[in-house]
């Protein structure tokens, strides 16, 4: 007889983490399935699992429609049952019965018949006998209702009207009758069934104020509903209430909160959520770490991201290609393709066939202006037998467009189509941006109209690309018309859309109108981020208002935003246009001190400031002292030479002109 394997008892946090992974796996996330198996190294029979754990998973899966085939296929649900055991089917049957869906119950029963073989008869008997003692949050008549389904399969729906239930409960209160806690819980469930989540939260407060212990399902479901509806402020308030009532957030809850906030795409709310999560005394797992890294990426908190990543990199928490992918994108934001490449190599060891990391590296090279390396990375992906999808083509289109190579961007776009891929709004947006960057606003408009003719509905980002195109062509009037057209078509402008319009007015030299649009954005309840502040700084600089540009940068920092190379570069450029190289250098030094790594474009702004101020020699010295790790393309290097040569020409220093021209000819 073989050696008996001792049973494992999972901790509360491990159970919660496993529960989260099980629900994600049931929705088709294979990665969660792989992580879930780590909790069952010797199979589910050797792990002690409480009944509530199965029931909670079942409720989540039923609520998300995984069994009905409307959202996800049933195959992942079957695979989940094979991992965590046949008791899962029992919990699913009860959960469907509790939802009031007889059709759903029948679906589960069919699953039991088709998947459990000889085990189906004992499970049927268990359902007919009924044993709701495993968890006290179910109605006592659940199993009776379920048993009645076996012979009839009637397709009727049970409806629970919350308002009627309230009236009955209030009447009982008025008569002095003792209130059954179960009826209170049913009241909360009815509210959630009608998507009245805030009301459900208030009823939960009343429940606890009367000394009744709430059930796990109510606590869990209200949290999930608020997250699904992206009611982040209410979600944070609810999380604080939970903590005060001894139901603190666990790691899984914190991950759900961070994910919901990320998807809401509101920087102000994102900062609030991140601060709240950072205050919680939690030991993060790999999923929460990934969400925090994404937040740092979105909020430009590069130093915090680097510190967190370094702290966990060599620890017990496993990092996968997704973590490294975020760090590739953070390196791209910092204008550091060398570091991005290092993270890419690490990610490639974990997931060598992951096309997403290739796309991120292409983006990093594109952001630094190194189109040659971007193309080589794309070619390497194809050489290694991978098939690029539209996202990687889009990254390459954007790389060429960012460097002003609209023709090459155009070529890549049509190569993608020739490969049988259908460009979406992102790829169209990248090409429209490319046309705009090169000053081809008319082509951008034509491509925008073509996209609509093909049946694509432009989103706000695409309107933003077109507004940017007109702004780049110094056509603020057409930019405003595009903005108005977007609103007329029913889209609500975001802060980034206002940022594109502010930039358009700034480029056209209308700083006051740019300020008006900035104020209008705030009046609309939108919170400006780094991009919007940067656009206003650039607008002031373009019109020579360096004092206002400096004040705006200070206000941005006071608001808790971290300026990046674009924002500092806009201020340095403003000082350069005002022939104030001293202030430009001071701003550059302050940026270095704050931990922001300069890129080649920012060095170009500083060199330009010195040249305009009559100091081409210091401009040349700045050029030659650029750190070696900053990638400079040959085209960009030639532009720097031309800028410095022009400065020497204006200063009448002919020998230096000939010397620099000779060096340039050798490139």
PDB file of N, CA and C in Angstrom, residues 602-646:
ATOM      1  N   UNK A 602      14.729  65.727 -24.932  1.00  0.00           N
ATOM      2  CA  UNK A 602      14.923  66.733 -23.900  1.00  0.00           C
ATOM      3  C   UNK A 602      16.317  67.361 -24.010  1.00  0.00           C
ATOM      4  N   UNK A 603      17.310  66.538 -24.307  1.00  0.00           N
ATOM      5  CA  UNK A 603      18.644  67.100 -24.557  1.00  0.00           C
ATOM      6  C   UNK A 603      18.601  68.049 -25.754  1.00  0.00           C
ATOM      7  N   UNK A 604      17.791  67.675 -26.753  1.00  0.00           N
ATOM      8  CA  UNK A 604      17.656  68.553 -27.916  1.00  0.00           C
ATOM      9  C   UNK A 604      17.076  69.900 -27.544  1.00  0.00           C
ATOM     10  N   UNK A 605      16.089  69.919 -26.624  1.00  0.00           N
ATOM     11  CA  UNK A 605      15.492  71.177 -26.176  1.00  0.00           C
ATOM     12  C   UNK A 605      16.525  72.031 -25.443  1.00  0.00           C
ATOM     13  N   UNK A 606      17.382  71.389 -24.632  1.00  0.00           N
ATOM     14  CA  UNK A 606      18.409  72.129 -23.893  1.00  0.00           C
ATOM     15  C   UNK A 606      19.474  72.675 -24.838  1.00  0.00           C
ATOM     16  N   UNK A 607      19.881  71.864 -25.802  1.00  0.00           N
ATOM     17  CA  UNK A 607      20.858  72.333 -26.802  1.00  0.00           C
ATOM     18  C   UNK A 607      20.286  73.511 -27.575  1.00  0.00           C
ATOM     19  N   UNK A 608      19.006  73.409 -27.939  1.00  0.00           N
ATOM     20  CA  UNK A 608      18.344  74.488 -28.670  1.00  0.00           C
ATOM     21  C   UNK A 608      18.320  75.773 -27.847  1.00  0.00           C
ATOM     22  N   UNK A 609      18.111  75.648 -26.537  1.00  0.00           N
ATOM     23  CA  UNK A 609      18.086  76.819 -25.658  1.00  0.00           C
ATOM     24  C   UNK A 609      19.440  77.529 -25.667  1.00  0.00           C
ATOM     25  N   UNK A 610      20.512  76.757 -25.595  1.00  0.00           N
ATOM     26  CA  UNK A 610      21.851  77.356 -25.615  1.00  0.00           C
ATOM     27  C   UNK A 610      22.155  78.003 -26.973  1.00  0.00           C
ATOM     28  N   UNK A 611      21.772  77.338 -28.043  1.00  0.00           N
ATOM     29  CA  UNK A 611      22.021  77.891 -29.378  1.00  0.00           C
ATOM     30  C   UNK A 611      21.262  79.201 -29.560  1.00  0.00           C
ATOM     31  N   UNK A 612      19.987  79.227 -29.173  1.00  0.00           N
ATOM     32  CA  UNK A 612      19.182  80.442 -29.316  1.00  0.00           C
ATOM     33  C   UNK A 612      19.717  81.583 -28.455  1.00  0.00           C
ATOM     34  N   UNK A 613      20.311  81.224 -27.308  1.00  0.00           N
ATOM     35  CA  UNK A 613      20.827  82.250 -26.402  1.00  0.00           C
ATOM     36  C   UNK A 613      22.210  82.732 -26.807  1.00  0.00           C
ATOM     37  N   UNK A 614      22.752  82.177 -27.901  1.00  0.00           N
ATOM     38  CA  UNK A 614      24.057  82.628 -28.385  1.00  0.00           C
ATOM     39  C   UNK A 614      25.225  81.866 -27.821  1.00  0.00           C
ATOM     40  N   UNK A 615      24.951  80.675 -27.273  1.00  0.00           N
ATOM     41  CA  UNK A 615      26.030  79.862 -26.706  1.00  0.00           C
ATOM     42  C   UNK A 615      26.096  78.503 -27.421  1.00  0.00           C
ATOM     43  N   UNK A 616      26.447  78.495 -28.720  1.00  0.00           N
ATOM     44  CA  UNK A 616      26.502  77.214 -29.435  1.00  0.00           C
ATOM     45  C   UNK A 616      27.604  76.299 -28.901  1.00  0.00           C
ATOM     46  N   UNK A 617      28.641  76.887 -28.306  1.00  0.00           N
ATOM     47  CA  UNK A 617      29.726  76.066 -27.767  1.00  0.00           C
ATOM     48  C   UNK A 617      29.238  75.233 -26.574  1.00  0.00           C
ATOM     49  N   UNK A 618      28.391  75.855 -25.702  1.00  0.00           N
ATOM     50  CA  UNK A 618      27.843  75.096 -24.572  1.00  0.00           C
ATOM     51  C   UNK A 618      26.826  74.072 -25.092  1.00  0.00           C
ATOM     52  N   UNK A 619      26.125  74.439 -26.167  1.00  0.00           N
ATOM     53  CA  UNK A 619      25.214  73.486 -26.783  1.00  0.00           C
ATOM     54  C   UNK A 619      25.962  72.272 -27.287  1.00  0.00           C
ATOM     55  N   UNK A 620      27.134  72.510 -27.917  1.00  0.00           N
ATOM     56  CA  UNK A 620      27.940  71.390 -28.402  1.00  0.00           C
ATOM     57  C   UNK A 620      28.458  70.551 -27.240  1.00  0.00           C
ATOM     58  N   UNK A 621      28.884  71.223 -26.172  1.00  0.00           N
ATOM     59  CA  UNK A 621      29.364  70.499 -24.993  1.00  0.00           C
ATOM     60  C   UNK A 621      28.259  69.620 -24.395  1.00  0.00           C
ATOM     61  N   UNK A 622      27.043  70.158 -24.351  1.00  0.00           N
ATOM     62  CA  UNK A 622      25.898  69.383 -23.849  1.00  0.00           C
ATOM     63  C   UNK A 622      25.652  68.160 -24.729  1.00  0.00           C
ATOM     64  N   UNK A 623      25.772  68.354 -26.027  1.00  0.00           N
ATOM     65  CA  UNK A 623      25.576  67.256 -26.984  1.00  0.00           C
ATOM     66  C   UNK A 623      26.615  66.157 -26.774  1.00  0.00           C
ATOM     67  N   UNK A 624      27.860  66.551 -26.590  1.00  0.00           N
ATOM     68  CA  UNK A 624      28.935  65.559 -26.449  1.00  0.00           C
ATOM     69  C   UNK A 624      28.914  64.874 -25.079  1.00  0.00           C
ATOM     70  N   UNK A 625      28.271  65.495 -24.094  1.00  0.00           N
ATOM     71  CA  UNK A 625      28.209  64.906 -22.752  1.00  0.00           C
ATOM     72  C   UNK A 625      26.951  64.067 -22.521  1.00  0.00           C
ATOM     73  N   UNK A 626      26.182  63.872 -23.564  1.00  0.00           N
ATOM     74  CA  UNK A 626      24.983  63.025 -23.419  1.00  0.00           C
ATOM     75  C   UNK A 626      25.408  61.617 -23.017  1.00  0.00           C
ATOM     76  N   UNK A 627      24.740  61.018 -22.016  1.00  0.00           N
ATOM     77  CA  UNK A 627      25.101  59.657 -21.592  1.00  0.00           C
ATOM     78  C   UNK A 627      24.999  58.667 -22.742  1.00  0.00           C
ATOM     79  N   UNK A 628      25.903  57.703 -22.746  1.00  0.00           N
ATOM     80  CA  UNK A 628      25.938  56.724 -23.836  1.00  0.00           C
ATOM     81  C   UNK A 628      24.679  55.859 -23.900  1.00  0.00           C
ATOM     82  N   UNK A 629      24.014  55.676 -22.722  1.00  0.00           N
ATOM     83  CA  UNK A 629      22.849  54.788 -22.726  1.00  0.00           C
ATOM     84  C   UNK A 629      21.622  55.406 -23.400  1.00  0.00           C
ATOM     85  N   UNK A 630      21.686  56.709 -23.697  1.00  0.00           N
ATOM     86  CA  UNK A 630      20.567  57.340 -24.392  1.00  0.00           C
ATOM     87  C   UNK A 630      20.692  57.041 -25.880  1.00  0.00           C
ATOM     88  N   UNK A 631      19.689  56.355 -26.390  1.00  0.00           N
ATOM     89  CA  UNK A 631      19.718  55.957 -27.800  1.00  0.00           C
ATOM     90  C   UNK A 631      19.424  57.156 -28.697  1.00  0.00           C
ATOM     91  N   UNK A 632      20.276  57.368 -29.696  1.00  0.00           N
ATOM     92  CA  UNK A 632      20.086  58.450 -30.659  1.00  0.00           C
ATOM     93  C   UNK A 632      20.161  57.843 -32.053  1.00  0.00           C
ATOM     94  N   UNK A 633      19.141  58.039 -32.837  1.00  0.00           N
ATOM     95  CA  UNK A 633      19.160  57.543 -34.212  1.00  0.00           C
ATOM     96  C   UNK A 633      20.074  58.439 -35.052  1.00  0.00           C
ATOM     97  N   UNK A 634      20.508  57.917 -36.203  1.00  0.00           N
ATOM     98  CA  UNK A 634      21.378  58.702 -37.083  1.00  0.00           C
ATOM     99  C   UNK A 634      20.692  59.985 -37.527  1.00  0.00           C
ATOM    100  N   UNK A 635      19.377  59.895 -37.816  1.00  0.00           N
ATOM    101  CA  UNK A 635      18.648  61.084 -38.256  1.00  0.00           C
ATOM    102  C   UNK A 635      18.635  62.158 -37.156  1.00  0.00           C
ATOM    103  N   UNK A 636      18.433  61.694 -35.905  1.00  0.00           N
ATOM    104  CA  UNK A 636      18.391  62.639 -34.793  1.00  0.00           C
ATOM    105  C   UNK A 636      19.766  63.244 -34.557  1.00  0.00           C
ATOM    106  N   UNK A 637      20.816  62.459 -34.693  1.00  0.00           N
ATOM    107  CA  UNK A 637      22.181  62.961 -34.514  1.00  0.00           C
ATOM    108  C   UNK A 637      22.493  64.044 -35.549  1.00  0.00           C
ATOM    109  N   UNK A 638      22.049  63.822 -36.784  1.00  0.00           N
ATOM    110  CA  UNK A 638      22.261  64.824 -37.836  1.00  0.00           C
ATOM    111  C   UNK A 638      21.509  66.111 -37.501  1.00  0.00           C
ATOM    112  N   UNK A 639      20.309  65.987 -36.937  1.00  0.00           N
ATOM    113  CA  UNK A 639      19.550  67.184 -36.550  1.00  0.00           C
ATOM    114  C   UNK A 639      20.291  67.975 -35.485  1.00  0.00           C
ATOM    115  N   UNK A 640      20.919  67.280 -34.544  1.00  0.00           N
ATOM    116  CA  UNK A 640      21.692  67.971 -33.513  1.00  0.00           C
ATOM    117  C   UNK A 640      22.879  68.720 -34.141  1.00  0.00           C
ATOM    118  N   UNK A 641      23.572  68.059 -35.071  1.00  0.00           N
ATOM    119  CA  UNK A 641      24.689  68.715 -35.760  1.00  0.00           C
ATOM    120  C   UNK A 641      24.205  69.966 -36.490  1.00  0.00           C
ATOM    121  N   UNK A 642      23.085  69.831 -37.199  1.00  0.00           N
ATOM    122  CA  UNK A 642      22.558  70.981 -37.955  1.00  0.00           C
ATOM    123  C   UNK A 642      22.215  72.148 -37.025  1.00  0.00           C
ATOM    124  N   UNK A 643      21.650  71.833 -35.875  1.00  0.00           N
ATOM    125  CA  UNK A 643      21.267  72.867 -34.910  1.00  0.00           C
ATOM    126  C   UNK A 643      22.504  73.609 -34.398  1.00  0.00           C
ATOM    127  N   UNK A 644      23.525  72.855 -34.036  1.00  0.00           N
ATOM    128  CA  UNK A 644      24.752  73.479 -33.504  1.00  0.00           C
ATOM    129  C   UNK A 644      25.477  74.260 -34.601  1.00  0.00           C
ATOM    130  N   UNK A 645      25.518  73.698 -35.821  1.00  0.00           N
ATOM    131  CA  UNK A 645      26.151  74.408 -36.943  1.00  0.00           C
ATOM    132  C   UNK A 645      25.468  75.746 -37.183  1.00  0.00           C
ATOM    133  N   UNK A 646      24.121  75.732 -37.137  1.00  0.00           N
ATOM    134  CA  UNK A 646      23.378  76.979 -37.330  1.00  0.00           C
ATOM    135  C   UNK A 646      23.749  78.003 -36.261  1.00  0.00           C
TER     136      UNK A 646
END
